XYZ file of C-alpha atoms in Angstrom:
280
model
C -28.461 -38.540 132.653
C -31.217 -36.972 130.506
C -31.022 -33.183 130.297
C -33.433 -30.293 130.094
C -33.004 -29.028 126.526
C -33.642 -25.424 125.520
C -34.052 -24.726 121.784
C -32.802 -21.203 121.156
C -32.653 -19.067 118.030
C -32.934 -15.377 117.308
C -36.610 -15.070 118.205
C -37.883 -12.667 120.905
C -38.808 -15.608 123.143
C -35.249 -17.032 123.310
C -34.331 -15.283 126.605
C -37.515 -16.599 128.242
C -36.845 -20.084 126.820
C -33.425 -20.002 128.520
C -34.907 -18.801 131.804
C -37.680 -21.429 131.855
C -35.150 -24.136 131.018
C -32.843 -22.965 133.822
C -35.807 -22.900 136.210
C -36.796 -26.457 135.243
C -33.191 -27.654 135.405
C -32.870 -26.324 138.935
C -36.209 -27.762 140.093
C -35.474 -31.159 138.557
C -31.781 -31.227 139.597
C -31.113 -32.094 135.959
C -28.303 -30.779 133.730
C -29.182 -28.150 131.148
C -28.336 -28.217 127.447
C -28.732 -25.200 125.180
C -29.391 -26.328 121.602
C -29.110 -24.264 118.432
C -29.965 -25.873 115.095
C -28.868 -24.170 111.893
C -31.795 -24.856 109.572
C -30.540 -26.416 106.349
C -33.456 -24.831 104.476
C -32.238 -21.371 105.462
C -28.521 -22.182 105.297
C -28.176 -25.171 102.977
C -24.976 -27.127 102.871
C -23.081 -26.096 99.756
C -23.567 -28.616 96.987
C -22.581 -29.194 93.385
C -24.062 -26.358 91.315
C -22.720 -27.407 87.930
C -26.106 -28.682 86.806
C -27.641 -25.249 87.413
C -24.920 -23.066 85.898
C -22.780 -25.164 83.614
C -19.012 -25.173 83.049
C -16.676 -23.423 80.630
C -16.815 -19.618 80.780
C -19.042 -19.767 83.893
C -16.585 -21.721 86.029
C -15.414 -18.581 87.831
C -18.991 -17.661 88.755
C -19.627 -21.216 89.941
C -16.558 -21.080 92.174
C -17.503 -17.672 93.555
C -21.044 -18.805 94.383
C -19.735 -21.884 96.161
C -17.343 -19.720 98.174
C -20.143 -17.308 99.079
C -22.310 -20.192 100.301
C -19.425 -21.513 102.377
C -18.789 -18.100 103.956
C -22.507 -17.635 104.600
C -22.672 -20.971 106.421
C -19.580 -20.163 108.473
C -21.033 -16.795 109.501
C -24.328 -18.400 110.447
C -22.531 -21.036 112.510
C -20.510 -18.334 114.239
C -23.675 -16.363 114.932
C -25.223 -19.484 116.474
C -22.121 -20.123 118.582
C -22.176 -16.563 119.924
C -25.903 -16.907 120.629
C -25.281 -20.067 122.658
C -22.445 -18.448 124.603
C -24.547 -15.360 125.347
C -27.378 -17.586 126.559
C -25.000 -19.495 128.820
C -23.627 -16.259 130.263
C -27.092 -14.999 131.264
C -27.917 -18.132 133.271
C -26.805 -18.910 136.798
C -26.765 -22.687 136.527
C -23.969 -24.979 137.656
C -23.855 -27.264 134.623
C -24.673 -26.080 131.105
C -23.820 -27.897 127.883
C -23.855 -26.159 124.501
C -24.797 -28.075 121.357
C -25.002 -26.839 117.796
C -26.346 -28.827 114.879
C -26.808 -28.185 111.161
C -29.952 -29.694 109.705
C -33.666 -29.999 110.344
C -34.740 -29.143 113.904
C -37.203 -32.029 114.177
C -34.651 -34.559 112.944
C -32.051 -33.243 115.365
C -34.455 -33.325 118.310
C -35.548 -36.880 117.510
C -31.905 -37.974 117.313
C -31.405 -36.535 120.798
C -34.701 -37.846 122.221
C -33.090 -40.364 124.587
C -31.062 -37.541 126.137
C -34.086 -35.274 126.699
C -36.033 -35.173 129.955
C -37.859 -31.950 129.118
C -37.749 -29.832 125.959
C -38.311 -26.070 126.191
C -39.286 -24.110 123.062
C -40.829 -20.772 122.181
C -44.238 -20.683 120.515
C -42.699 -19.101 117.414
C -39.217 -19.224 115.940
C -36.964 -16.604 114.430
C -38.362 -17.119 110.912
C -41.978 -16.501 111.913
C -41.618 -12.753 112.245
C -43.440 -13.150 115.596
C -46.677 -11.980 114.032
C -50.068 -12.694 115.573
C -50.708 -15.859 117.543
C -49.771 -18.484 114.981
C -47.847 -21.545 116.136
C -44.399 -21.970 114.608
C -44.179 -24.859 112.164
C -41.166 -26.292 114.018
C -43.087 -26.417 117.294
C -46.057 -28.130 115.675
C -43.814 -30.790 114.113
C -41.921 -31.406 117.344
C -45.114 -31.750 119.397
C -46.447 -34.291 116.917
C -43.313 -36.448 116.962
C -41.431 -36.143 120.256
C -42.319 -38.522 123.096
C -41.116 -36.185 125.819
C -42.789 -33.377 127.792
C -42.541 -30.005 126.027
C -42.651 -26.682 127.845
C -43.841 -23.919 125.512
C -42.487 -20.572 126.639
C -44.184 -17.189 126.350
C -42.139 -14.099 125.479
C -41.603 -13.099 129.118
C -40.347 -15.352 131.907
C -42.229 -15.677 135.184
C -41.180 -18.407 137.607
C -44.245 -20.662 138.043
C -45.702 -20.692 141.541
C -48.886 -22.647 140.765
C -50.087 -25.046 138.082
C -53.384 -25.991 136.462
C -54.002 -29.331 134.775
C -56.746 -29.456 132.133
C -58.316 -32.694 133.329
C -60.476 -34.957 131.223
C -59.974 -38.355 132.857
C -58.114 -39.763 129.847
C -55.193 -42.152 130.232
C -52.663 -39.543 129.140
C -53.913 -37.076 131.748
C -54.037 -39.771 134.456
C -50.412 -40.514 133.636
C -49.818 -36.772 133.770
C -51.190 -36.644 137.312
C -48.837 -39.436 138.356
C -45.947 -37.624 136.691
C -46.825 -34.394 138.496
C -47.057 -36.262 141.803
C -43.595 -37.755 141.345
C -41.837 -34.774 139.755
C -39.770 -32.264 141.762
C -40.948 -29.685 139.219
C -44.239 -29.363 141.114
C -42.946 -29.678 144.668
C -44.467 -27.013 146.984
C -46.645 -25.798 144.088
C -50.453 -25.673 144.444
C -52.133 -27.668 141.674
C -55.618 -27.109 140.278
C -57.395 -29.909 138.414
C -59.943 -28.270 136.146
C -62.524 -30.214 134.174
C -64.753 -28.443 131.662
C -68.085 -30.143 131.101
C -71.108 -31.521 132.906
C -71.089 -31.643 136.706
C -71.777 -35.373 137.190
C -70.927 -38.029 139.751
C -68.730 -39.768 137.190
C -66.800 -36.562 136.521
C -66.213 -36.015 140.236
C -65.095 -39.619 140.652
C -62.430 -39.062 137.995
C -61.302 -35.817 139.603
C -61.172 -37.323 143.083
C -58.985 -40.154 141.781
C -56.540 -37.544 140.483
C -56.695 -35.576 143.738
C -55.913 -38.705 145.752
C -52.745 -39.306 143.744
C -51.555 -35.736 144.343
C -52.536 -35.674 148.026
C -50.808 -39.013 148.642
C -47.621 -37.409 147.268
C -47.951 -34.572 149.756
C -49.002 -31.950 147.226
C -51.599 -29.249 147.750
C -54.345 -29.752 145.166
C -57.955 -28.860 144.508
C -60.442 -29.780 141.783
C -63.305 -27.989 140.081
C -65.777 -28.578 137.256
C -66.746 -25.638 135.079
C -69.400 -25.489 132.333
C -68.807 -23.782 129.008
C -66.446 -23.858 126.059
C -63.105 -25.393 126.955
C -60.575 -22.779 125.825
C -62.190 -19.605 127.240
C -63.251 -21.438 130.411
C -59.737 -22.694 131.114
C -58.230 -19.267 130.452
C -60.819 -17.558 132.654
C -60.120 -19.941 135.541
C -56.384 -19.510 135.108
C -56.664 -15.732 135.128
C -59.056 -15.626 138.088
C -56.679 -17.715 140.204
C -53.397 -16.224 139.000
C -52.052 -19.567 137.779
C -48.588 -19.433 136.190
C -48.306 -22.818 134.453
C -50.922 -24.567 132.338
C -50.507 -28.343 131.894
C -52.287 -30.275 129.132
C -52.130 -33.561 127.283
C -50.905 -33.189 123.716
C -53.066 -35.870 122.099
C -56.293 -37.716 122.673
C -59.889 -38.277 121.808
C -61.572 -35.739 124.077
C -62.442 -32.187 123.187
C -59.639 -30.903 125.433
C -56.978 -33.070 123.843
C -57.713 -33.329 120.117
C -54.614 -31.829 118.579
C -53.765 -29.646 115.628
C -56.929 -30.138 113.587
C -58.800 -26.981 114.483
C -58.618 -28.242 118.059
C -58.810 -26.742 121.514
C -55.169 -27.570 122.258
C -54.073 -25.619 119.221
C -56.188 -22.686 120.321
C -54.741 -22.887 123.822
C -51.250 -22.769 122.338
C -52.186 -19.708 120.308
C -53.855 -17.797 123.101
C -51.889 -18.788 126.207
C -49.970 -15.930 127.799
C -48.272 -18.155 130.409
C -46.011 -21.157 130.075
C -47.770 -24.292 128.785
C -46.502 -27.797 129.543
C -47.626 -30.468 127.058
C -47.554 -34.075 128.253
C -47.072 -37.193 126.164
C-alpha cells in the first residue's frame, strides 16, 4: 500500500511536517513513513583521498582524515536516527515506518515514488537557514520531478478545515477536482473554487463543471470569479474566508500554473502562510 511520506530534517518546519503528514495519514487511512535523507553533499561517503594528499610521510594524515570522515558520517546517521525516533514519539498514529537514506534527496524520493501516495515537505530545509521566503532547492527539484501530490508545510501546524482550489479550467486542475471529489482527505471539508480573471460565461461554465463533480460526490462547494492579479487575489480570498489549505496545479500553461520561471506558483509558495497542496 502506498504511504504518506514525511521528509524531515533539522529545519524549524519539521514538527509541522510530521503533524501534517499524520493528519493526512489519518484522513486517508494510509500508513505513514518518516523519511530522513543524509545529504551526500553535506556528509559525503568517505572515498580514496590519496590523489589529494599523496602517500609516504603523509600516510598517517590520510588515515586520520579518513577516520574523521567515517566518524562524522556515523554521528550524522545517529543524529538522523534520533530525529526519526523523536518524530515518531510525538505522533499518535497507529502505523509509522522509519526510513533513513544516504544520498541525494531527489534521487531517494524518485526511487520511492511507487510507494508514495502523498509527500509532505517543508518550504525550506535545514541548510537554508530559514531566511526570508525563498523556496528550498530540494523542494523545487522534487516538485519538478515527482509525479505525486506534494503538501508543502508552513512552520506551524493547523489542521485544515476548509480548502481552496485555484481553478483555471486546465486539464490538471480538472483532474484535481476529480481527485478532491474521490479523496477522503477532503471529506466533510468545504471547498472553494476560485478563478482569477474575466467574469465570462465560458469561465462560469468551467467552474460549474467543477462544482458538479464535487456536489455529485456529496461535498460542500462554492465557486467565485475575482478580478485582479492572481497571487494577491488568491491570498486575499483565502484570508477573508479563513481557508486553511490552498490547492494548486504544479505545472501548466495558464498564468496560475506556470511554474518556477518567475511564476505565480513560485510566488504563492514563497508567500503562503498556510499549507499548500500541489497537484500533478
